[in-house]
mmCIF file of C-alpha atoms and ligand atoms in Angstrom:
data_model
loop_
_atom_site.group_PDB
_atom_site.id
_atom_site.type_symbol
_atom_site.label_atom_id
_atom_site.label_comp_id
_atom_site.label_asym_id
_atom_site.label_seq_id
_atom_site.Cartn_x
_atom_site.Cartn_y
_atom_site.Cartn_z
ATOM 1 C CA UNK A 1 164.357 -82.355 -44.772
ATOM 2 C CA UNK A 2 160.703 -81.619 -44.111
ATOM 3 C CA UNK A 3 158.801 -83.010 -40.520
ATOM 4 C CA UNK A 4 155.311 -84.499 -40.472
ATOM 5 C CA UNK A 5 153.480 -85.265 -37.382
ATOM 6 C CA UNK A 6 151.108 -87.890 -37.665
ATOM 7 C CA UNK A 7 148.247 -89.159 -35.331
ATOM 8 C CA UNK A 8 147.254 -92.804 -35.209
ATOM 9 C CA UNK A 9 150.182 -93.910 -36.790
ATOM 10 C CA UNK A 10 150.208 -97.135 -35.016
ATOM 11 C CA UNK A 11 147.637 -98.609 -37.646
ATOM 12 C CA UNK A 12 145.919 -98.386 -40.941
ATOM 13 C CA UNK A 13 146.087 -95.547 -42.568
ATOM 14 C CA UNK A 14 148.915 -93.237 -39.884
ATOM 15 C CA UNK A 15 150.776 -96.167 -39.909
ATOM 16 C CA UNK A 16 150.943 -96.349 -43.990
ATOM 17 C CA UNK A 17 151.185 -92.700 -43.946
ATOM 18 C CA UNK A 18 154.540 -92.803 -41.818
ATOM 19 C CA UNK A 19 155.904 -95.229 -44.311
ATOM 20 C CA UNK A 20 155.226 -93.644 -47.644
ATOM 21 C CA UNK A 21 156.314 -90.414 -46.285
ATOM 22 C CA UNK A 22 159.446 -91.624 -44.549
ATOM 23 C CA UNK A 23 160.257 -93.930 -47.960
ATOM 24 C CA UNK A 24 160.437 -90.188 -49.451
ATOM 25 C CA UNK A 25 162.685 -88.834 -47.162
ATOM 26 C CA UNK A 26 161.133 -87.043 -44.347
ATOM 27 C CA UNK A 27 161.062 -86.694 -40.506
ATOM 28 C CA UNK A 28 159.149 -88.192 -38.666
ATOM 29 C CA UNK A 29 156.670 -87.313 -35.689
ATOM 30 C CA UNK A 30 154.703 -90.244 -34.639
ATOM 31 C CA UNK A 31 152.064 -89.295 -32.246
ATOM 32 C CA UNK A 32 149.634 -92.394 -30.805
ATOM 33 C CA UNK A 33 148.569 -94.452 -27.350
ATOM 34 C CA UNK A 34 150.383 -97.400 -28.312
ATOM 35 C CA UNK A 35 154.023 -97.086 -27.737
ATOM 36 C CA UNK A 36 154.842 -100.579 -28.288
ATOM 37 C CA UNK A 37 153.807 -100.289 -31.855
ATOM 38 C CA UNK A 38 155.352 -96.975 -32.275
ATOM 39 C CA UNK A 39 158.691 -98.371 -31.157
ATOM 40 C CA UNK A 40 158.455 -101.781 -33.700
ATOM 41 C CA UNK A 41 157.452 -98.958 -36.490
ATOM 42 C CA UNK A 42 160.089 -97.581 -35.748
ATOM 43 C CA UNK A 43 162.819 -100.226 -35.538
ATOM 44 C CA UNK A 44 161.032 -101.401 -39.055
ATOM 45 C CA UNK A 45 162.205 -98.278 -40.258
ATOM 46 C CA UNK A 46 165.902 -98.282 -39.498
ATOM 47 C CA UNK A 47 165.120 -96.769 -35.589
ATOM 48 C CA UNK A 48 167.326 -93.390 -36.537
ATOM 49 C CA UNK A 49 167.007 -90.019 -34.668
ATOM 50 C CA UNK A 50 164.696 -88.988 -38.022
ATOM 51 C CA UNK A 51 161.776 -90.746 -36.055
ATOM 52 C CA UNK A 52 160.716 -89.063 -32.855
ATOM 53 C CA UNK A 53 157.875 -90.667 -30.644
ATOM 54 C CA UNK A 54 155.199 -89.203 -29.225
ATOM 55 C CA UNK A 55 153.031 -91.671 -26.784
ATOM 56 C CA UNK A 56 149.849 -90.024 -26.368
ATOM 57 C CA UNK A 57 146.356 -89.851 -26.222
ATOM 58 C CA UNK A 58 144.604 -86.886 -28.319
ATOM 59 C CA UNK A 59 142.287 -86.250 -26.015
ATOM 60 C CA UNK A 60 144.368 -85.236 -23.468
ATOM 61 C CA UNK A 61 144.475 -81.572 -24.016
ATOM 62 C CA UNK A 62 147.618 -80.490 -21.471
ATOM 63 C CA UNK A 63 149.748 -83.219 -22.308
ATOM 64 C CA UNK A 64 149.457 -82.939 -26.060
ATOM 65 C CA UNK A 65 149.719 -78.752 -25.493
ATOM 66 C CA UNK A 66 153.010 -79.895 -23.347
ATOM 67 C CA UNK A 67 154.375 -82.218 -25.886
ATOM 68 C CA UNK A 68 153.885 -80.163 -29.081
ATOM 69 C CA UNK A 69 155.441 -77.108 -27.136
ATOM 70 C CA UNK A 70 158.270 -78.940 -26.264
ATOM 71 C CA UNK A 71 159.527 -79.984 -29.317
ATOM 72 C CA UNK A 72 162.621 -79.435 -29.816
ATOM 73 C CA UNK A 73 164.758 -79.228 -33.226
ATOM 74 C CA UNK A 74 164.420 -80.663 -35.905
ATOM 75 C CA UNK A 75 161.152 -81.555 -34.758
ATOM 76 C CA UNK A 76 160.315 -78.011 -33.894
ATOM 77 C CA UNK A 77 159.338 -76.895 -37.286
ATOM 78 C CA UNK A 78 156.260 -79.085 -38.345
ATOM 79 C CA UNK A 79 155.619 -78.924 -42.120
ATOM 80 C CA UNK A 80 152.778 -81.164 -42.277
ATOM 81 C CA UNK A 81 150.221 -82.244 -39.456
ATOM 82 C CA UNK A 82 148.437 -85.257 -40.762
ATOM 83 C CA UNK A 83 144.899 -85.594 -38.282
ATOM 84 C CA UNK A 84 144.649 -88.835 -38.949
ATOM 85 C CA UNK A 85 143.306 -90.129 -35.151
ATOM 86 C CA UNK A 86 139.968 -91.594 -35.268
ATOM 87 C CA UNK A 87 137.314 -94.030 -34.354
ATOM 88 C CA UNK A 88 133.884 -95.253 -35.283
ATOM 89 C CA UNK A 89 132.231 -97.149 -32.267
ATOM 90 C CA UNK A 90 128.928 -98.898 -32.388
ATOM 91 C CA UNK A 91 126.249 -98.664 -35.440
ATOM 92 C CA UNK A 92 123.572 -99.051 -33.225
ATOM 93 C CA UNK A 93 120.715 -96.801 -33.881
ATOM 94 C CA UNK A 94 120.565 -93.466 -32.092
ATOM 95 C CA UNK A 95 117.865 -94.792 -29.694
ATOM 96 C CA UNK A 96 120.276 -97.616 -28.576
ATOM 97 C CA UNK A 97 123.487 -96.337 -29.290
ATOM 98 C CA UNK A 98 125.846 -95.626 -25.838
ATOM 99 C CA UNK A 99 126.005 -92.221 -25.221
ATOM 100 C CA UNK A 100 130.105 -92.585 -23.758
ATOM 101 C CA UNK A 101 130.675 -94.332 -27.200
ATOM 102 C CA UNK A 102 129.315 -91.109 -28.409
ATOM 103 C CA UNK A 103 131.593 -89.352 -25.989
ATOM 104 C CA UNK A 104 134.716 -91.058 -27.221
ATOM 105 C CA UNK A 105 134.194 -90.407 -30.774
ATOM 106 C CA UNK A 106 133.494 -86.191 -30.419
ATOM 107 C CA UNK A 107 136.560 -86.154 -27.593
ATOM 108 C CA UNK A 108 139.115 -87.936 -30.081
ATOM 109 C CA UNK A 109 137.789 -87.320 -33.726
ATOM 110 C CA UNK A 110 136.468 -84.058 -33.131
ATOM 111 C CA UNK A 111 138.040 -82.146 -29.871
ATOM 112 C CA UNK A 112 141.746 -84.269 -30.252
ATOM 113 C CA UNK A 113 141.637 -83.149 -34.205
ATOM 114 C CA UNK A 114 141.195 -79.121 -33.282
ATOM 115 C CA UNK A 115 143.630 -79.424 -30.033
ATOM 116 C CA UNK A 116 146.196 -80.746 -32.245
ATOM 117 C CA UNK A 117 145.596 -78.160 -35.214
ATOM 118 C CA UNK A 118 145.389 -75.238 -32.322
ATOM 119 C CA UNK A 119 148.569 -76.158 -31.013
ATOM 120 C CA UNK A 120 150.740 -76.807 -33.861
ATOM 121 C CA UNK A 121 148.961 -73.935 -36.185
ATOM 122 C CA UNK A 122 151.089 -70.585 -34.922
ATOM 123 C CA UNK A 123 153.992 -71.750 -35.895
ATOM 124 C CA UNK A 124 153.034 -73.075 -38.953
ATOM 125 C CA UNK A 125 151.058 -69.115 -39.325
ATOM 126 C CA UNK A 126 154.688 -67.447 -37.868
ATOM 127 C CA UNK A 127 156.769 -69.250 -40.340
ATOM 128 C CA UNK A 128 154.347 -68.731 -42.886
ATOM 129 C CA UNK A 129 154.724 -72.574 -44.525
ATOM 130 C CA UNK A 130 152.517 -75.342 -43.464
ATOM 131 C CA UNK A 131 149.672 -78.166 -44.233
ATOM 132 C CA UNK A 132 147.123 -79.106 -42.294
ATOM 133 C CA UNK A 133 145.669 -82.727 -43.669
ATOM 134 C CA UNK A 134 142.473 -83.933 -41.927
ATOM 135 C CA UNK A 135 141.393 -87.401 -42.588
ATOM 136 C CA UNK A 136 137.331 -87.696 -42.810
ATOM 137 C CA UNK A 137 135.209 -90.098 -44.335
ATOM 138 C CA UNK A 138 132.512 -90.348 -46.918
ATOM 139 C CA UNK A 139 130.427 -90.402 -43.581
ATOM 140 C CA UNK A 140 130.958 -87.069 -42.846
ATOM 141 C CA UNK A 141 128.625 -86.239 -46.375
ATOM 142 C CA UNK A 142 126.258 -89.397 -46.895
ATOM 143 C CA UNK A 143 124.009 -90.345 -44.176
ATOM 144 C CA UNK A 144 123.784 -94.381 -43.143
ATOM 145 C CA UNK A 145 122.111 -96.269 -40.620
ATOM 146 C CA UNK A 146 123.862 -96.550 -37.325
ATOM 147 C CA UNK A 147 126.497 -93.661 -38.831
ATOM 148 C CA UNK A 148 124.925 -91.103 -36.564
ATOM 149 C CA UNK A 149 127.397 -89.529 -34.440
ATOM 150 C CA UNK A 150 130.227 -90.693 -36.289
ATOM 151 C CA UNK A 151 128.800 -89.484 -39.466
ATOM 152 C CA UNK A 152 128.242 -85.920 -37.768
ATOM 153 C CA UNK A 153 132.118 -86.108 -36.488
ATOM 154 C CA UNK A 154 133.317 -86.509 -40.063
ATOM 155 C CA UNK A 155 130.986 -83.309 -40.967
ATOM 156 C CA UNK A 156 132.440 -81.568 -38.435
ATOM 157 C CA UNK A 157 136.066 -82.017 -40.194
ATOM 158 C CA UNK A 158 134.522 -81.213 -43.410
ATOM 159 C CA UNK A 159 133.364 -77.801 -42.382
ATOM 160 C CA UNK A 160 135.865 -77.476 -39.792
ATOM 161 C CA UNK A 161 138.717 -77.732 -42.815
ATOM 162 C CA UNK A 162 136.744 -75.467 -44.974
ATOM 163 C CA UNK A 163 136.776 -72.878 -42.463
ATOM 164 C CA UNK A 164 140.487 -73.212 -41.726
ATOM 165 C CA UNK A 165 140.811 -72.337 -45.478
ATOM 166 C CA UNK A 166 138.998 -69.178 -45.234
ATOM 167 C CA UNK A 167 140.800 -68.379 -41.758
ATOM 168 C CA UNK A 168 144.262 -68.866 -43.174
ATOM 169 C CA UNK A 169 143.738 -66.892 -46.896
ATOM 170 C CA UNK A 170 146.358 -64.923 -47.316
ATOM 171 C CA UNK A 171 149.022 -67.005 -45.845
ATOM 172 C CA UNK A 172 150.454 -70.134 -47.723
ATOM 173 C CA UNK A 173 149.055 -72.798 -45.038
ATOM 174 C CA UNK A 174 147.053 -75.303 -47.085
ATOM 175 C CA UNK A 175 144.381 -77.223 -45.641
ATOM 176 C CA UNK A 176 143.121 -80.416 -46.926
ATOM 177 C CA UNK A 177 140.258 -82.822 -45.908
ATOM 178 C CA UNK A 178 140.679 -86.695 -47.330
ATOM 179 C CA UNK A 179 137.356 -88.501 -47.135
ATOM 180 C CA UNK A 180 137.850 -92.300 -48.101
ATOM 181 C CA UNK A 181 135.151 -95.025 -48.268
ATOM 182 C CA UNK A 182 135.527 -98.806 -47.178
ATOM 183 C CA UNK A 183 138.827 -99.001 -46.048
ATOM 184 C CA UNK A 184 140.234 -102.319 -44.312
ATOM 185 C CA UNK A 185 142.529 -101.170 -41.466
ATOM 186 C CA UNK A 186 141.433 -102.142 -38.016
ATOM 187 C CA UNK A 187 138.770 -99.439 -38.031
ATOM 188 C CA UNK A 188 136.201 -102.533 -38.160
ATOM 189 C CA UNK A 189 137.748 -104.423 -35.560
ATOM 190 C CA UNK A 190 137.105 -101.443 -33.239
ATOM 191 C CA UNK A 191 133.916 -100.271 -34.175
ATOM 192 C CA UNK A 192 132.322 -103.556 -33.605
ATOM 193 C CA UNK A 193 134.769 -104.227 -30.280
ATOM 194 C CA UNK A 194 136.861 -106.040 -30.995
ATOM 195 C CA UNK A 195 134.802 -108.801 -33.011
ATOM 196 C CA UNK A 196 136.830 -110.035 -35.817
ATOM 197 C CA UNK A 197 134.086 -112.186 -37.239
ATOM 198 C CA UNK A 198 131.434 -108.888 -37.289
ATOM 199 C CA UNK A 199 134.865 -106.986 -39.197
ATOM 200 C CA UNK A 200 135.703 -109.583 -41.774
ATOM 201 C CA UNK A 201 131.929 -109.844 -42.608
ATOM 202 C CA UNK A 202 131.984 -106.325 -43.671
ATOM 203 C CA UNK A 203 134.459 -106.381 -46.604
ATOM 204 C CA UNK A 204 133.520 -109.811 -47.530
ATOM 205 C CA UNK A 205 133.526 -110.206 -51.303
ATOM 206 C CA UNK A 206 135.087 -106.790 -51.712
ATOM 207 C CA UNK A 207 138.308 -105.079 -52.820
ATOM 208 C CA UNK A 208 138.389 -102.643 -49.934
ATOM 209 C CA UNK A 209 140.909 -99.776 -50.173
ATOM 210 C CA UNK A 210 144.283 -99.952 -48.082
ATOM 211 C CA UNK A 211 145.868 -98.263 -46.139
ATOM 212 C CA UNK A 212 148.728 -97.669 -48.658
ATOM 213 C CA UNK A 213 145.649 -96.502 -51.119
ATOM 214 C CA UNK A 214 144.887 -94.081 -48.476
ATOM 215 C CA UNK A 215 148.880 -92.796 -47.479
ATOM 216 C CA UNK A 216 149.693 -92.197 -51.325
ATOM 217 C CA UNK A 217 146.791 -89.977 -52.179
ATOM 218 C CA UNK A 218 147.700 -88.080 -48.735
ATOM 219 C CA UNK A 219 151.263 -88.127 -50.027
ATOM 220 C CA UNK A 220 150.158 -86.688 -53.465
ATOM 221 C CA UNK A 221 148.022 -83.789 -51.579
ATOM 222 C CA UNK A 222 150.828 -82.958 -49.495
ATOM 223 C CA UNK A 223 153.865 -82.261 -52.374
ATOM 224 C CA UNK A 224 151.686 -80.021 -54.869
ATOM 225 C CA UNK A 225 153.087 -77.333 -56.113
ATOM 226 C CA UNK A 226 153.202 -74.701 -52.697
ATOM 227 C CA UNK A 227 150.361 -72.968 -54.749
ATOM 228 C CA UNK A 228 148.179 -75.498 -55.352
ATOM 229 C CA UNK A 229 145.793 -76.666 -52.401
ATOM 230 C CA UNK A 230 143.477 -79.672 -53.021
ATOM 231 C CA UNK A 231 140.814 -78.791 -50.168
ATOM 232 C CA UNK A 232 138.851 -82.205 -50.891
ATOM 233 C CA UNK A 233 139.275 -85.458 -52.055
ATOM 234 C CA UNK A 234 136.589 -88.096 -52.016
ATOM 235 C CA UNK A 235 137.378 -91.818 -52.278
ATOM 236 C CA UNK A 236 136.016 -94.929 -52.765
ATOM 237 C CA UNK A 237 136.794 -98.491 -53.593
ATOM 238 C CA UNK A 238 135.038 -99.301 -57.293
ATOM 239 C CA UNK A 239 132.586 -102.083 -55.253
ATOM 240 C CA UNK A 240 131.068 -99.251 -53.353
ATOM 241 C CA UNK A 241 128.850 -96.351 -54.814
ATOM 242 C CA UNK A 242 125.553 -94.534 -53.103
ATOM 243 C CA UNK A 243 122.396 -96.080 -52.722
ATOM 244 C CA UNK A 244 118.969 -94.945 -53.279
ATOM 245 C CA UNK A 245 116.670 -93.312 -50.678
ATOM 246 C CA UNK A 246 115.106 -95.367 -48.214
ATOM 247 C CA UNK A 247 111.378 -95.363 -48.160
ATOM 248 C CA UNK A 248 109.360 -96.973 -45.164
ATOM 249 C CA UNK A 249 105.706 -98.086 -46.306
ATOM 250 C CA UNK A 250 102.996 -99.723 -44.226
ATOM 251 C CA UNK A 251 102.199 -103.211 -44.943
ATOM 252 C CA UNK A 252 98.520 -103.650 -46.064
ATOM 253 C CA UNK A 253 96.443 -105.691 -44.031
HETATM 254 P P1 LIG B 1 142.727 -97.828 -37.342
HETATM 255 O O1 LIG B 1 141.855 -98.272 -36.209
HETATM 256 O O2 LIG B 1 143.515 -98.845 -38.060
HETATM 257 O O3 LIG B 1 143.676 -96.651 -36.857
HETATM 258 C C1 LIG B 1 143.245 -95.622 -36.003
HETATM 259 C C2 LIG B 1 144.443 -95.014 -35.308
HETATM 260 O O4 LIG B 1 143.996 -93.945 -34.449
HETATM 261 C C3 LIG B 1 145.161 -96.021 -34.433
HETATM 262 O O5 LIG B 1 146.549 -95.847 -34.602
HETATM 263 C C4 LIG B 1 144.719 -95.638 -33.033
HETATM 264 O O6 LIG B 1 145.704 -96.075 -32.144
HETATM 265 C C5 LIG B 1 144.612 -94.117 -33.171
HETATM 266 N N1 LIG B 1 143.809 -93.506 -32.113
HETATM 267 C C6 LIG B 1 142.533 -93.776 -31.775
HETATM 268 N N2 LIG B 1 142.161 -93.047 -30.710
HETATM 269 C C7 LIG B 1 143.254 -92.293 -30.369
HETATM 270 C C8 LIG B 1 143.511 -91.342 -29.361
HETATM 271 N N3 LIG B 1 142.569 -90.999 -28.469
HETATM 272 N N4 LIG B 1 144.736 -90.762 -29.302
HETATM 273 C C9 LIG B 1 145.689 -91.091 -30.189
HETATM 274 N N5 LIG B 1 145.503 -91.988 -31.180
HETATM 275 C C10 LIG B 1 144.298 -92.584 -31.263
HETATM 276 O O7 LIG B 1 141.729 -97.106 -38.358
HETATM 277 P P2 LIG B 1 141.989 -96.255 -39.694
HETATM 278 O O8 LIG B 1 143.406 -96.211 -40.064
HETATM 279 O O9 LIG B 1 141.025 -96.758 -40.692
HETATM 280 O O10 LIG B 1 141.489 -94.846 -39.208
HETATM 281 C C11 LIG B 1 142.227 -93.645 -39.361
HETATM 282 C C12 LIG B 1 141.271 -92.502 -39.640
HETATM 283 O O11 LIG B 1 140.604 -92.758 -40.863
HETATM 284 C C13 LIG B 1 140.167 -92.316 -38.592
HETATM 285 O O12 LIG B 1 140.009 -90.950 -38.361
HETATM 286 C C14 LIG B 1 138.936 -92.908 -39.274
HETATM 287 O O13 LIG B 1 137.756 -92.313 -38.800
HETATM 288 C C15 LIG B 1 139.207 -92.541 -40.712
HETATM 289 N N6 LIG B 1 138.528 -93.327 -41.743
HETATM 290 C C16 LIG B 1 138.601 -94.703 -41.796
HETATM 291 C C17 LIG B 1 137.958 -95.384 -42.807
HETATM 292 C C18 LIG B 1 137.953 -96.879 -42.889
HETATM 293 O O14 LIG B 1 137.019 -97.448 -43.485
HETATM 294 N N7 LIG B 1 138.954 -97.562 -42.372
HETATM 295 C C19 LIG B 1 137.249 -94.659 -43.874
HETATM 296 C C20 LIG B 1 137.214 -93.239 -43.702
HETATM 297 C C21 LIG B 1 137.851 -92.609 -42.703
HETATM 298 P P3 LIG B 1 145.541 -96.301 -30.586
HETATM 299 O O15 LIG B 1 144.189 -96.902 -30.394
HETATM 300 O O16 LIG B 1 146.673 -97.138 -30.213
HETATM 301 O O17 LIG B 1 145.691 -94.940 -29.974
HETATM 302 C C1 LIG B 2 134.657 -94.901 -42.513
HETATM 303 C C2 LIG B 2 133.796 -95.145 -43.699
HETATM 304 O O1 LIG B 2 131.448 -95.740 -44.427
HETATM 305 O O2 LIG B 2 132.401 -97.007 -42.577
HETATM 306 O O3 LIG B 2 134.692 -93.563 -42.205
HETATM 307 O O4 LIG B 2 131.676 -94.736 -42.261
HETATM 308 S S1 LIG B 2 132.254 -95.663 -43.199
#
């Protein structure tokens, strides 16, 4: 039986991730702040000792260090680490934006996405199998208003993944970086702060993708053949595409 460890699997996509994956018969590490939810996911899913629960915040450095070096078997040997963790907050411009929302989003999206590779990687290295899945957004390649830090988060996991690649050549740890588009999980709800209205606005007359869009491609990535490694995959709903360049001109008096 293989283990994945999964962060933010209390929602959206970790949440559908931990029940496509479990559906195909693996163990389960369920990392996240909300317990609660954890503990319901898990009851959903039959409650047996194939589900272990890990309530935690990914930005806390020593407890996650403590946590992942304290698991104990099964859970010990992690074949999959699914960074899935993440926030948007704000789209004010970068003028106006709040500089702790800024924080919040390099501490969890960035720094909790490389403490939780750092940690779980040299065992993954020692028993030479392993697969590192990041979760980034079309954000992290094409520039929008208000995407700012956010945006530059998602690049960071871009290039961040790339360069795992080129650390780990020569062993058979895969890396991956998933980079979906309009997705309706409660990523909305949180970047606007809890307004509902603001959120439902957004994917008005669209067919967003799901969450279960989101956990099947991620389940695809992760059981290729153990020589195939599918370092990107970009994804978008058909309603959304690119737009052209904005252009400011002066009004003629
Ligand atoms: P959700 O808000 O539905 O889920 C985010 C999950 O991350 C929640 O389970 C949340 O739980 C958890 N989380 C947030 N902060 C922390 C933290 N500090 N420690 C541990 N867990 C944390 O959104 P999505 O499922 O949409 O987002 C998942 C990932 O997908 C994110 O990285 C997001 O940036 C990315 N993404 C989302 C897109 C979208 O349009 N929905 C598109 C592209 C990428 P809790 O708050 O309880 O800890
Ligand atoms: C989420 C997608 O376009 O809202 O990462 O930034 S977007």
């Amino acid at each position: 039986m293989k283990t994945v460890f999964i962060t933010g699997a209390s929602s959206g996509f970790g949440e559908s991730c931990a029940r496509v994956f479990y559906q195909n018969g693996w163990r389960l590490i369920l990392c996240d702040r909300r317990k609660q939810r954890l503990e319901k996911l898990k009851d959903e899913l039959g409650g047996n000792e194939d589900i272990l629960i890990l309530s935690l915040d990914v930005r806390e450095k020593e407890n996650l260090k403590k946590a992942i070096d304290g698991l104990k078997a099964p859970f010990d040997k992690v074949n999959v680490l699914i960074n899935n963790a993440g926030l948007a907050l704000g789209m004010e411009p970068a003028h106006e934006a709040s500089l702790d929302d800024w924080e919040q989003m390099i501490d969890t999206n960035i720094k909790g996405l490389i403490y939780c590779t750092r940690y779980l990687l040299p065992k993954m290295v020692q028993r030479n199998i392993g697969h590192i899945i990041n979760i980034g957004s079309i954000a992290g390649t094409w520039p929008y208003p208000g995407g700012n830090v956010y945006g530059a988060t998602k690049s960071f996991v871009k290039q961040f993944s790339n360069n795992l690649r080129c650390d780990l050549i020569g062993t058979n740890i895969r890396v991956s970086n998933i980079e979906p588009g309009l997705a309706k999980t409660e990523f909305s709800i949180v970047r606007f702060k809890g307004d509902r209205e603001k959120a439902d606005k957004l994917y008005e007359g669209t067919k967003p993708l799901t969450g279960e869009d989101i956990a099947n491609i991620v389940y695809w990535v992760a059981t290729q053949p153990e020589h195939v490694n599918i370092n990107r995959v970009e994804v978008m709903p058909v309603c959304q595409a690119w737009a052209s360049f904005a252009i400011h001109r002066e009004k003629e008096n």
